[in-house]
PDB file of C-alpha atoms in Angstrom:
ATOM      1  CA  UNK A   1       3.365  -8.558  -6.143  1.00 89.00           C
ATOM      2  CA  UNK A   2       1.553 -11.364  -4.496  1.00 96.00           C
ATOM      3  CA  UNK A   3      -1.316 -10.756  -2.156  1.00 96.00           C
ATOM      4  CA  UNK A   4      -2.265 -13.728  -0.085  1.00 94.00           C
ATOM      5  CA  UNK A   5      -3.885 -12.663   3.032  1.00 95.00           C
ATOM      6  CA  UNK A   6      -5.828  -9.702   4.452  1.00 97.00           C
ATOM      7  CA  UNK A   7      -4.731  -7.318   7.154  1.00 96.00           C
ATOM      8  CA  UNK A   8      -6.545  -4.625   9.401  1.00 97.00           C
ATOM      9  CA  UNK A   9      -6.173  -1.239  10.668  1.00 94.00           C
ATOM     10  CA  UNK A  10      -9.046   0.435  12.669  1.00 93.00           C
ATOM     11  CA  UNK A  11     -11.683   0.631  10.142  1.00 94.00           C
ATOM     12  CA  UNK A  12      -9.418  -0.465   7.238  1.00 96.00           C
ATOM     13  CA  UNK A  13      -9.200  -3.582   5.449  1.00 98.00           C
ATOM     14  CA  UNK A  14      -6.274  -4.106   3.330  1.00 97.00           C
ATOM     15  CA  UNK A  15      -4.297  -6.941   1.363  1.00 97.00           C
ATOM     16  CA  UNK A  16      -0.873  -7.626   2.546  1.00 96.00           C
ATOM     17  CA  UNK A  17       1.932  -8.026   0.006  1.00 95.00           C
ATOM     18  CA  UNK A  18       4.340 -11.148   0.331  1.00 93.00           C
ATOM     19  CA  UNK A  19       7.087 -10.542   0.453  1.00 92.00           C
ATOM     20  CA  UNK A  20       6.991  -7.070   1.596  1.00 94.00           C
ATOM     21  CA  UNK A  21      10.684  -6.292   1.891  1.00 94.00           C
ATOM     22  CA  UNK A  22      10.955  -4.581  -1.542  1.00 89.00           C
ATOM     23  CA  UNK A  23       8.153  -2.190  -0.563  1.00 91.00           C
ATOM     24  CA  UNK A  24       9.737  -1.487   2.869  1.00 93.00           C
ATOM     25  CA  UNK A  25      12.907  -0.668   1.201  1.00 92.00           C
ATOM     26  CA  UNK A  26      11.215   1.463  -1.570  1.00 89.00           C
ATOM     27  CA  UNK A  27       9.581   3.419   1.090  1.00 90.00           C
ATOM     28  CA  UNK A  28      13.015   3.792   3.064  1.00 92.00           C
ATOM     29  CA  UNK A  29      14.693   5.248  -0.133  1.00 90.00           C
ATOM     30  CA  UNK A  30      11.868   7.783  -0.888  1.00 88.00           C
ATOM     31  CA  UNK A  31      11.928   8.918   2.652  1.00 90.00           C
ATOM     32  CA  UNK A  32      15.618   9.348   2.881  1.00 93.00           C
ATOM     33  CA  UNK A  33      15.327  11.249  -0.498  1.00 91.00           C
ATOM     34  CA  UNK A  34      12.813  13.476   0.659  1.00 89.00           C
ATOM     35  CA  UNK A  35      12.757  13.735   4.332  1.00 92.00           C
ATOM     36  CA  UNK A  36      10.521  16.758   4.772  1.00 93.00           C
ATOM     37  CA  UNK A  37       7.798  14.604   3.228  1.00 87.00           C
ATOM     38  CA  UNK A  38       7.798  11.468   5.375  1.00 90.00           C
ATOM     39  CA  UNK A  39       5.264   8.810   4.649  1.00 88.00           C
ATOM     40  CA  UNK A  40       1.668   9.817   6.075  1.00 85.00           C
ATOM     41  CA  UNK A  41       2.959  12.865   7.491  1.00 87.00           C
ATOM     42  CA  UNK A  42       5.059  10.969   9.923  1.00 91.00           C
ATOM     43  CA  UNK A  43       2.039   9.973  11.643  1.00 90.00           C
ATOM     44  CA  UNK A  44       3.231   6.278  12.054  1.00 89.00           C
ATOM     45  CA  UNK A  45       6.489   4.826  13.508  1.00 87.00           C
ATOM     46  CA  UNK A  46       6.188   1.843  11.059  1.00 89.00           C
ATOM     47  CA  UNK A  47       5.073   1.952   7.566  1.00 91.00           C
ATOM     48  CA  UNK A  48       3.139  -1.225   6.758  1.00 94.00           C
ATOM     49  CA  UNK A  49       2.919  -2.054   3.109  1.00 94.00           C
ATOM     50  CA  UNK A  50      -0.517  -2.564   1.846  1.00 95.00           C
ATOM     51  CA  UNK A  51      -3.379  -2.477  -0.572  1.00 94.00           C
ATOM     52  CA  UNK A  52      -6.169  -0.828   0.851  1.00 94.00           C
ATOM     53  CA  UNK A  53      -9.702  -2.443   0.047  1.00 95.00           C
ATOM     54  CA  UNK A  54     -11.983  -0.651   2.115  1.00 96.00           C
ATOM     55  CA  UNK A  55     -11.718   2.217   4.581  1.00 93.00           C
ATOM     56  CA  UNK A  56     -14.285   3.963   7.047  1.00 92.00           C
ATOM     57  CA  UNK A  57     -16.355   1.034   7.235  1.00 93.00           C
ATOM     58  CA  UNK A  58     -17.708  -0.889  10.420  1.00 94.00           C
ATOM     59  CA  UNK A  59     -15.936  -4.081  11.367  1.00 95.00           C
ATOM     60  CA  UNK A  60     -19.234  -6.091  10.010  1.00 96.00           C
ATOM     61  CA  UNK A  61     -18.854  -4.567   6.522  1.00 96.00           C
ATOM     62  CA  UNK A  62     -15.289  -5.292   6.547  1.00 97.00           C
ATOM     63  CA  UNK A  63     -15.827  -9.022   7.692  1.00 97.00           C
ATOM     64  CA  UNK A  64     -18.163  -9.353   4.885  1.00 97.00           C
ATOM     65  CA  UNK A  65     -15.900  -8.173   2.255  1.00 97.00           C
ATOM     66  CA  UNK A  66     -12.767 -10.073   3.649  1.00 97.00           C
ATOM     67  CA  UNK A  67     -14.772 -13.148   3.443  1.00 96.00           C
ATOM     68  CA  UNK A  68     -15.528 -12.929  -0.106  1.00 95.00           C
ATOM     69  CA  UNK A  69     -11.866 -11.606  -0.783  1.00 95.00           C
ATOM     70  CA  UNK A  70     -10.471 -14.889   0.909  1.00 92.00           C
ATOM     71  CA  UNK A  71     -12.044 -17.217  -1.711  1.00 91.00           C
ATOM     72  CA  UNK A  72      -9.993 -15.225  -4.263  1.00 95.00           C
ATOM     73  CA  UNK A  73      -6.571 -15.306  -2.864  1.00 96.00           C
ATOM     74  CA  UNK A  74      -3.905 -15.205  -3.781  1.00 96.00           C
ATOM     75  CA  UNK A  75      -3.969 -12.295  -6.243  1.00 94.00           C
ATOM     76  CA  UNK A  76      -0.710 -11.518  -8.346  1.00 95.00           C
ATOM     77  CA  UNK A  77      -0.120  -8.371 -10.052  1.00 90.00           C
ATOM     78  CA  UNK A  78       2.987  -6.698 -11.530  1.00 87.00           C
ATOM     79  CA  UNK A  79       3.872  -3.484 -10.043  1.00 84.00           C
ATOM     80  CA  UNK A  80       5.057  -1.070 -12.835  1.00 87.00           C
ATOM     81  CA  UNK A  81       4.727   2.310 -10.974  1.00 88.00           C
ATOM     82  CA  UNK A  82       4.538   4.306  -7.936  1.00 84.00           C
ATOM     83  CA  UNK A  83       2.239   6.824  -7.531  1.00 87.00           C
ATOM     84  CA  UNK A  84       2.603  10.106  -5.108  1.00 85.00           C
ATOM     85  CA  UNK A  85      -0.961  10.487  -3.571  1.00 84.00           C
ATOM     86  CA  UNK A  86      -2.073  13.447  -1.418  1.00 86.00           C
ATOM     87  CA  UNK A  87      -4.784  13.821   0.783  1.00 83.00           C
ATOM     88  CA  UNK A  88      -6.703  17.339   0.833  1.00 88.00           C
ATOM     89  CA  UNK A  89      -8.500  16.542   3.946  1.00 87.00           C
ATOM     90  CA  UNK A  90     -11.501  14.950   2.126  1.00 90.00           C
ATOM     91  CA  UNK A  91     -10.290  12.752  -0.670  1.00 88.00           C
ATOM     92  CA  UNK A  92      -6.926  11.485  -1.916  1.00 86.00           C
ATOM     93  CA  UNK A  93      -5.505  12.552  -5.181  1.00 92.00           C
ATOM     94  CA  UNK A  94      -2.566  11.416  -7.663  1.00 93.00           C
ATOM     95  CA  UNK A  95      -0.137  14.089  -7.669  1.00 92.00           C
ATOM     96  CA  UNK A  96       2.441  12.256  -9.860  1.00 91.00           C
ATOM     97  CA  UNK A  97       3.221   8.831 -11.071  1.00 92.00           C
ATOM     98  CA  UNK A  98       6.856   7.258 -11.293  1.00 88.00           C
ATOM     99  CA  UNK A  99       7.568   4.345 -13.595  1.00 90.00           C
ATOM    100  CA  UNK A 100       9.819   1.574 -12.041  1.00 84.00           C
ATOM    101  CA  UNK A 101      12.358   0.047 -14.160  1.00 78.00           C
ATOM    102  CA  UNK A 102      12.471  -3.843 -14.146  1.00 71.00           C
ATOM    103  CA  UNK A 103      15.489  -5.291 -12.308  1.00 67.00           C
ATOM    104  CA  UNK A 104      17.927  -7.305 -14.650  1.00 68.00           C
ATOM    105  CA  UNK A 105      20.039 -10.300 -13.747  1.00 61.00           C
TER     106      UNK A 105
END
């Protein structure tokens, strides 16, 4: 996975993966398999693949973090698992982790 740019949601700074199509497809497959548990509880019509860097901060803090990050991009990483995260109303916790197999050929 390669992260070349930052993005924003209200109060959130994230890194945007390029390309994001494999993550969009993975999300669709998972949502199709478990329609009773849509991503983010079905709150969003479009799920945007991202890596959250900061959440719940004012724009000034997010601006500072982003300025620092921009000098360190791009970042490349191997994705070897998908984690199921649950929110209990106060914090996120890992419920399960699923290993991904490398695609051959």
